[in-house]
Amino acid sequence: MAPITQDRPERPPEVGAVFDAVVVGAGFAGMYMLHRLRGLGFSARVYEAGGGVGGTWYWNRYPGARCDVESMQYSFSFSEELDQQWDWSEKYAPQPEILAYANHVADRFDLRRHIRFDTRVTAATFDDTAKSWRIETDRGDHVTAKFCIMAVGCLSAANRPPFRGREEFRGPIYHTGEWPHEGVDFTGLRVGVIGTGSSAIQSIPIIAQQASALTVFQRTATYSVPAWNEKLTPEYRKTIKADYPALRAKARARPTGFYFPFNMKPALEATPTERERQYQEAWERGGLPFLGAYGDLLFEKAANDTIAEFARRKIRELVKDPTTAELLCPDNVFGCKRLCVDTGYFETYNLPHVKLVDVSKTPIERFTAQGIEVDGVEYPLDAIVCATGFAAMTGSYDRMRITGRDGATLAEKWRAGPRAYLGVASTGFPNLFTITGPGSPSVLASMIQAIEQHVDWMVDCMAHMRDTGAATVEPIQHYEDEWVEHVNEVSKVSLRSTCSSWYVGANIPGRPRVFVPYIGGFPVYVQKCNEVMTNGFEGFIVEGADARNEAPRVRLTERWRVPLDIDVISPAAIAARRVPVV
Ligand code: FAD
Ligand code: NAP
């Protein structure tokens, strides 16, 4: 695998230091957590494996990387000044701009001096006597903290399938999620891309512009909707900024945590002509909101079939060669795997030097010195791009040794599927918080919103413990069990639970099939978190000194008191938990 070239500056290990909190990861989650902790006077150390802040946007530097939630919403909402000062240049900002934003936030809120970069946390162990966590890193750091906060991301552990013969291939092998910082020039090269998920779909059109030949190895065809990305005008930005808080509030009231026009009417109640018009209009608006064309698309297979057929028709129109077009047509549920958003993806297959190889029935056999072999045919290549995704949701947890009470490890506890109460904490692991952890909306919401809500809730909890002198907080087993069961039950109402996606861990061989994120909708979840807190941390044991499960002095969680947007979501839909998600 081509290495990421980055210097790892020397520094002495930090041994024996004591903090109120250690935070693992300096993506948006770790950064906001640090900001809030510092604001409340907690001492904190952040460890980050990368050489800078930004997480996802630090690592994923592949050509074409950009967000697919509109930038004016895919950004922090906690600071009105920040919202007013920062100008996004495009509807969907490119990776360098999002990384620049992360760096701006780090500077503006003076975060860097609390972060140790190029440092991977290898182990975290709870000391039941001291009621604190011992944290170890690959740089020899040994520190302790009352709270250990995992801000390790849901899509941060690259998935590198163990293709046979990998070592034999003579050219470089790249992974989209660990892209070289100096960039890659594919000019004149024969390039192979493995995968057709979001990362592949964004990078393929750009790689095709440089490569002399591009071969895409597709295991599962993917639905993708045009982004219609564009430059943002000063007038547009001004209109949003005139009442940014209103947009943020509307976003929080949506199941997705971001705002877009949504039609709750069921597709099956519309006539074919109405549906065609509606889908065409939604296609012309583009992006993830395409799924908002009707309210029942992710709940009724017959409704889903109508949008799937529309999307397949678009592929057949866009791709000139009928055989390639058919291969590119997915046959699974529309939106079941994460919907992709593209710029010129399908059209790329009309270029004479771009070829699609179906590996659905005959998998990639092996890498050879000269290329990739499938079904006895060798495809000659100079470079390979693995756009093979991530060990999603829990991959970064698996890569650490996390030991709770009585020597139990998190890996053992989560072997049959991750278990956490509200996705924020796990029984047996006191004072360990998991930002956007399993069983929370996380990847099914606009993630920066999900991060802010989790951090605010956790920080309120920590401040409450300081107010009352409490030593530990830990979920009660049966509350956790009930929540895990609820997350599982709710997932069954959605067609999303039916396909082999990374939401259910199906992209990693051997993982248990469990629908990991909470699909009940962001505001429904937020309301539950608020109730738990104001009921005195119902479902948690708060122990030590003067500790008691009493209603806390709420510091910031109040801003999350938002109703569901019932203009577009009917009470019946809520009752049936048929809340649309993307
Ligand atoms: P991350 O950004 O993943 O940061 C986690 C950090 O933890 C990483 O920097 C990692 O190095 C560090 N870390 C992990 N383990 C350790 C360890 N043991 N020791 C030290 N450090 C460690 N979401 C959206 O809502 N909208 C989008 O448009 C969108 N686009 C995306 C595009 C791409 C290419 C990808 C991969 C994801 C996208 N996402 C999007 C999801 C994205 O991950 C989140 O929006 C968000 O950036 C997550 O922030 P985070 O801080 O939780 O995690
Ligand atoms: P992904 O969606 O998991 O896609 C990985 C691709 O690699 C899939 O096509 C998969 O095929 C294929 N693959 C994996 N192992 C393979 C093997 N052994 N042989 C052949 N093919 C193999 O990963 P991703 O594209 O990196 O995206 C992950 C998530 O990150 C997205 O869903 C999204 O949430 C986020 N993201 C967002 C954007 C954005 O637009 N803002 C961009 C990139 C990523 P199968 O489908 O058959 O498993």
PDB file of C-alpha atoms and ligand atoms in Angstrom, residues 57 60 62 66-69 155 159 161 163 175-176 194-200 202 217-220 222 337-338 341 359 364 387-390 443 500 502-503 507, ligand 2:
ATOM      1  CA  TRP A  57     -11.175  15.453   5.828  1.00  0.00           C
ATOM      2  CA  ASN A  60      -9.758  11.314   2.573  1.00  0.00           C
ATOM      3  CA  TYR A  62      -8.698  11.433  -3.004  1.00  0.00           C
ATOM      4  CA  ARG A  66     -16.369  16.569  -1.124  1.00  0.00           C
ATOM      5  CA  CYS A  67     -19.355  16.556   1.212  1.00  0.00           C
ATOM      6  CA  ASP A  68     -22.803  15.471   0.061  1.00  0.00           C
ATOM      7  CA  VAL A  69     -24.747  17.407   2.675  1.00  0.00           C
ATOM      8  CA  LEU A 155     -15.845   5.853   8.962  1.00  0.00           C
ATOM      9  CA  ASN A 159     -11.124  -1.564   4.928  1.00  0.00           C
ATOM     10  CA  PRO A 161      -9.615  -6.601   1.746  1.00  0.00           C
ATOM     11  CA  PHE A 163      -6.580  -9.664  -1.940  1.00  0.00           C
ATOM     12  CA  HIS A 175      -6.796   3.520  -0.413  1.00  0.00           C
ATOM     13  CA  THR A 176      -9.175   6.475  -0.800  1.00  0.00           C
ATOM     14  CA  ILE A 194     -11.928  -1.389  -6.880  1.00  0.00           C
ATOM     15  CA  GLY A 195     -15.359  -0.428  -5.594  1.00  0.00           C
ATOM     16  CA  THR A 196     -18.317   1.678  -6.648  1.00  0.00           C
ATOM     17  CA  GLY A 197     -19.406   3.299  -3.371  1.00  0.00           C
ATOM     18  CA  SER A 198     -19.416   7.062  -2.671  1.00  0.00           C
ATOM     19  CA  SER A 199     -15.605   7.409  -2.655  1.00  0.00           C
ATOM     20  CA  ALA A 200     -15.261   5.594  -5.980  1.00  0.00           C
ATOM     21  CA  GLN A 202     -16.560  10.820  -6.615  1.00  0.00           C
ATOM     22  CA  PHE A 217     -14.016  -3.449 -10.697  1.00  0.00           C
ATOM     23  CA  GLN A 218     -17.648  -3.460  -9.551  1.00  0.00           C
ATOM     24  CA  ARG A 219     -19.080  -5.964  -7.083  1.00  0.00           C
ATOM     25  CA  THR A 220     -22.414  -4.221  -6.467  1.00  0.00           C
ATOM     26  CA  THR A 222     -24.778   1.637  -6.964  1.00  0.00           C
ATOM     27  CA  LYS A 337     -26.967   1.257   0.816  1.00  0.00           C
ATOM     28  CA  ARG A 338     -25.929   4.878   1.360  1.00  0.00           C
ATOM     29  CA  VAL A 341     -24.174  11.757  -5.129  1.00  0.00           C
ATOM     30  CA  VAL A 359     -16.835  -8.988 -10.095  1.00  0.00           C
ATOM     31  CA  ILE A 364     -11.201 -10.566  -7.893  1.00  0.00           C
ATOM     32  CA  ALA A 387     -12.179   2.508  -2.864  1.00  0.00           C
ATOM     33  CA  THR A 388     -13.219  -0.344  -0.609  1.00  0.00           C
ATOM     34  CA  GLY A 389     -14.613   1.696   2.254  1.00  0.00           C
ATOM     35  CA  PHE A 390     -14.312   1.223   5.974  1.00  0.00           C
ATOM     36  CA  VAL A 443     -24.324   8.276   9.994  1.00  0.00           C
ATOM     37  CA  SER A 500     -25.862  -6.087   2.706  1.00  0.00           C
ATOM     38  CA  TRP A 502     -21.939  -1.323   5.886  1.00  0.00           C
ATOM     39  CA  TYR A 503     -24.820  -0.143   8.108  1.00  0.00           C
ATOM     40  CA  ASN A 507     -18.989  -5.341   4.027  1.00  0.00           C
TER      41      ASN A 507
HETATM   42  P1  NAP B   2     -18.375   1.862   0.595  1.00  0.00           P
HETATM   43  O1  NAP B   2     -19.615   2.604   0.380  1.00  0.00           O
HETATM   44  O2  NAP B   2     -18.355   0.808   1.622  1.00  0.00           O
HETATM   45  O3  NAP B   2     -17.954   1.264  -0.817  1.00  0.00           O
HETATM   46  C1  NAP B   2     -16.918   0.317  -0.918  1.00  0.00           C
HETATM   47  C2  NAP B   2     -16.964  -0.295  -2.292  1.00  0.00           C
HETATM   48  O4  NAP B   2     -15.918  -1.244  -2.391  1.00  0.00           O
HETATM   49  C3  NAP B   2     -18.257  -1.029  -2.564  1.00  0.00           C
HETATM   50  O5  NAP B   2     -18.609  -0.857  -3.911  1.00  0.00           O
HETATM   51  C4  NAP B   2     -17.876  -2.471  -2.277  1.00  0.00           C
HETATM   52  O6  NAP B   2     -18.684  -3.414  -2.925  1.00  0.00           O
HETATM   53  C5  NAP B   2     -16.469  -2.486  -2.805  1.00  0.00           C
HETATM   54  N1  NAP B   2     -15.680  -3.570  -2.251  1.00  0.00           N
HETATM   55  C6  NAP B   2     -15.327  -3.754  -0.950  1.00  0.00           C
HETATM   56  N2  NAP B   2     -14.601  -4.887  -0.840  1.00  0.00           N
HETATM   57  C7  NAP B   2     -14.499  -5.418  -2.079  1.00  0.00           C
HETATM   58  C8  NAP B   2     -13.893  -6.582  -2.606  1.00  0.00           C
HETATM   59  N3  NAP B   2     -13.246  -7.459  -1.820  1.00  0.00           N
HETATM   60  N4  NAP B   2     -13.985  -6.817  -3.924  1.00  0.00           N
HETATM   61  C9  NAP B   2     -14.639  -5.961  -4.723  1.00  0.00           C
HETATM   62  N5  NAP B   2     -15.251  -4.845  -4.292  1.00  0.00           N
HETATM   63  C10 NAP B   2     -15.183  -4.585  -2.981  1.00  0.00           C
HETATM   64  O7  NAP B   2     -17.153   2.852   0.947  1.00  0.00           O
HETATM   65  P2  NAP B   2     -16.943   4.367   0.514  1.00  0.00           P
HETATM   66  O8  NAP B   2     -17.256   4.549  -0.901  1.00  0.00           O
HETATM   67  O9  NAP B   2     -15.606   4.772   0.999  1.00  0.00           O
HETATM   68  O10 NAP B   2     -18.046   5.139   1.337  1.00  0.00           O
HETATM   69  C11 NAP B   2     -18.294   4.860   2.717  1.00  0.00           C
HETATM   70  C12 NAP B   2     -19.207   5.928   3.290  1.00  0.00           C
HETATM   71  O11 NAP B   2     -18.461   7.140   3.526  1.00  0.00           O
HETATM   72  C13 NAP B   2     -20.325   6.366   2.360  1.00  0.00           C
HETATM   73  O12 NAP B   2     -21.393   5.469   2.349  1.00  0.00           O
HETATM   74  C14 NAP B   2     -20.667   7.723   2.932  1.00  0.00           C
HETATM   75  O13 NAP B   2     -21.399   7.631   4.113  1.00  0.00           O
HETATM   76  C15 NAP B   2     -19.280   8.259   3.253  1.00  0.00           C
HETATM   77  N6  NAP B   2     -18.765   8.970   2.076  1.00  0.00           N
HETATM   78  C16 NAP B   2     -19.426  10.087   1.663  1.00  0.00           C
HETATM   79  C17 NAP B   2     -18.991  10.753   0.547  1.00  0.00           C
HETATM   80  C18 NAP B   2     -19.710  11.965   0.081  1.00  0.00           C
HETATM   81  O14 NAP B   2     -20.293  11.939  -1.000  1.00  0.00           O
HETATM   82  N7  NAP B   2     -19.698  13.023   0.813  1.00  0.00           N
HETATM   83  C19 NAP B   2     -17.895  10.298  -0.161  1.00  0.00           C
HETATM   84  C20 NAP B   2     -17.239   9.160   0.289  1.00  0.00           C
HETATM   85  C21 NAP B   2     -17.692   8.493   1.418  1.00  0.00           C
HETATM   86  P3  NAP B   2     -20.013  -3.986  -2.192  1.00  0.00           P
HETATM   87  O15 NAP B   2     -21.026  -2.897  -2.287  1.00  0.00           O
HETATM   88  O16 NAP B   2     -20.357  -5.183  -2.966  1.00  0.00           O
HETATM   89  O17 NAP B   2     -19.644  -4.295  -0.767  1.00  0.00           O
END
